[in-house]
């Protein structure tokens, strides 16, 4: 847990808020088999979600500002889940499909509450 605290402290405030929101939401669910996820697990899955979007052309770096920009488009949630699970297996992580879906759902809920996404 100490590494999670260090990693959270190094994040931008908005990113830290999102990860803390997601962790609270998913750990209230307790994950599959009562396993709690760490901030590192959440960040790993969020990074994979962005990698998927980048691969699909829905996330790109703005050439003028250097900031990452999310583009409008539809996301195939099943395809994204498969993409994430493949990477999780390749990394040898003990994150289940249920836990990945909990992170995806929590990230969506956070985005809706912040006005990033429409329901």
One Martini backbone bead per residue (centre of mass of N, CA, C, O) as a GRO file, in nm:
protein
  119
    1UNK     BB    1   0.053   0.065  -0.015
    2UNK     BB    2   0.289   0.264  -0.022
    3UNK     BB    3   0.322   0.282  -0.333
    4UNK     BB    4   0.045   0.404  -0.380
    5UNK     BB    5   0.097   0.668  -0.227
    6UNK     BB    6   0.329   0.763  -0.401
    7UNK     BB    7   0.188   0.753  -0.675
    8UNK     BB    8  -0.043   0.946  -0.603
    9UNK     BB    9   0.143   1.194  -0.527
   10UNK     BB   10   0.257   1.218  -0.840
   11UNK     BB   11  -0.002   1.314  -0.933
   12UNK     BB   12  -0.233   1.470  -1.064
   13UNK     BB   13  -0.510   1.580  -0.912
   14UNK     BB   14  -0.722   1.467  -1.115
   15UNK     BB   15  -0.605   1.180  -1.135
   16UNK     BB   16  -0.619   1.114  -0.835
   17UNK     BB   17  -0.922   1.148  -0.805
   18UNK     BB   18  -1.000   0.924  -1.003
   19UNK     BB   19  -0.855   0.687  -0.865
   20UNK     BB   20  -0.993   0.714  -0.590
   21UNK     BB   21  -1.278   0.677  -0.694
   22UNK     BB   22  -1.238   0.399  -0.821
   23UNK     BB   23  -1.133   0.248  -0.573
   24UNK     BB   24  -1.379   0.289  -0.399
   25UNK     BB   25  -1.587   0.162  -0.586
   26UNK     BB   26  -1.446  -0.123  -0.628
   27UNK     BB   27  -1.387  -0.192  -0.320
   28UNK     BB   28  -1.683  -0.202  -0.240
   29UNK     BB   29  -1.717  -0.461  -0.421
   30UNK     BB   30  -1.434  -0.639  -0.380
   31UNK     BB   31  -1.430  -0.798  -0.599
   32UNK     BB   32  -1.305  -1.087  -0.670
   33UNK     BB   33  -1.267  -1.279  -0.391
   34UNK     BB   34  -1.196  -1.006  -0.219
   35UNK     BB   35  -1.008  -0.855  -0.401
   36UNK     BB   36  -0.796  -0.591  -0.389
   37UNK     BB   37  -0.713  -0.310  -0.547
   38UNK     BB   38  -0.473  -0.110  -0.674
   39UNK     BB   39  -0.347   0.170  -0.806
   40UNK     BB   40  -0.174   0.016  -1.010
   41UNK     BB   41  -0.403  -0.143  -1.137
   42UNK     BB   42  -0.571   0.095  -1.229
   43UNK     BB   43  -0.354   0.234  -1.403
   44UNK     BB   44  -0.307   0.001  -1.593
   45UNK     BB   45  -0.597  -0.007  -1.710
   46UNK     BB   46  -0.613   0.290  -1.800
   47UNK     BB   47  -0.377   0.271  -1.997
   48UNK     BB   48  -0.509   0.051  -2.174
   49UNK     BB   49  -0.750   0.216  -2.257
   50UNK     BB   50  -0.577   0.430  -2.405
   51UNK     BB   51  -0.431   0.242  -2.598
   52UNK     BB   52  -0.683   0.156  -2.746
   53UNK     BB   53  -0.772   0.439  -2.840
   54UNK     BB   54  -0.515   0.497  -2.998
   55UNK     BB   55  -0.537   0.254  -3.194
   56UNK     BB   56  -0.839   0.369  -3.290
   57UNK     BB   57  -0.818   0.699  -3.307
   58UNK     BB   58  -0.937   0.836  -3.008
   59UNK     BB   59  -0.629   0.912  -2.939
   60UNK     BB   60  -0.430   1.216  -2.926
   61UNK     BB   61  -0.180   1.431  -3.004
   62UNK     BB   62  -0.143   1.758  -2.984
   63UNK     BB   63   0.072   1.940  -3.181
   64UNK     BB   64   0.056   2.217  -3.022
   65UNK     BB   65   0.040   2.113  -2.697
   66UNK     BB   66   0.082   1.786  -2.626
   67UNK     BB   67  -0.190   1.698  -2.566
   68UNK     BB   68  -0.429   1.486  -2.491
   69UNK     BB   69  -0.694   1.372  -2.721
   70UNK     BB   70  -1.030   1.316  -2.730
   71UNK     BB   71  -1.233   1.147  -2.952
   72UNK     BB   72  -1.495   1.093  -3.128
   73UNK     BB   73  -1.655   0.776  -3.058
   74UNK     BB   74  -1.681   0.439  -3.075
   75UNK     BB   75  -1.679   0.174  -2.829
   76UNK     BB   76  -1.579  -0.153  -2.806
   77UNK     BB   77  -1.608  -0.310  -2.510
   78UNK     BB   78  -1.526  -0.601  -2.581
   79UNK     BB   79  -1.263  -0.534  -2.730
   80UNK     BB   80  -1.135  -0.379  -2.496
   81UNK     BB   81  -1.137  -0.609  -2.293
   82UNK     BB   82  -0.963  -0.803  -2.457
   83UNK     BB   83  -0.716  -0.620  -2.473
   84UNK     BB   84  -0.668  -0.600  -2.167
   85UNK     BB   85  -0.652  -0.905  -2.095
   86UNK     BB   86  -0.409  -0.965  -2.267
   87UNK     BB   87  -0.214  -0.771  -2.118
   88UNK     BB   88  -0.248  -0.891  -1.838
   89UNK     BB   89  -0.137  -1.171  -1.909
   90UNK     BB   90   0.140  -1.077  -2.022
   91UNK     BB   91   0.212  -0.947  -1.726
   92UNK     BB   92   0.096  -1.136  -1.488
   93UNK     BB   93  -0.167  -1.043  -1.377
   94UNK     BB   94  -0.422  -1.038  -1.099
   95UNK     BB   95  -0.662  -0.961  -1.313
   96UNK     BB   96  -0.987  -0.960  -1.370
   97UNK     BB   97  -1.261  -0.919  -1.563
   98UNK     BB   98  -1.431  -0.799  -1.339
   99UNK     BB   99  -1.229  -0.579  -1.255
  100UNK     BB  100  -1.213  -0.437  -1.525
  101UNK     BB  101  -1.515  -0.367  -1.538
  102UNK     BB  102  -1.515  -0.197  -1.282
  103UNK     BB  103  -1.319   0.016  -1.387
  104UNK     BB  104  -1.479   0.099  -1.635
  105UNK     BB  105  -1.737   0.183  -1.484
  106UNK     BB  106  -1.603   0.393  -1.295
  107UNK     BB  107  -1.488   0.573  -1.518
  108UNK     BB  108  -1.759   0.641  -1.643
  109UNK     BB  109  -1.893   0.763  -1.393
  110UNK     BB  110  -1.688   0.985  -1.354
  111UNK     BB  111  -1.728   1.116  -1.637
  112UNK     BB  112  -2.025   1.185  -1.598
  113UNK     BB  113  -1.997   1.360  -1.338
  114UNK     BB  114  -1.782   1.560  -1.497
  115UNK     BB  115  -1.880   1.579  -1.818
  116UNK     BB  116  -1.724   1.392  -2.034
  117UNK     BB  117  -1.989   1.227  -2.047
  118UNK     BB  118  -2.257   1.069  -2.183
  119UNK     BB  119  -2.529   0.853  -2.111
   0.00000   0.00000   0.00000
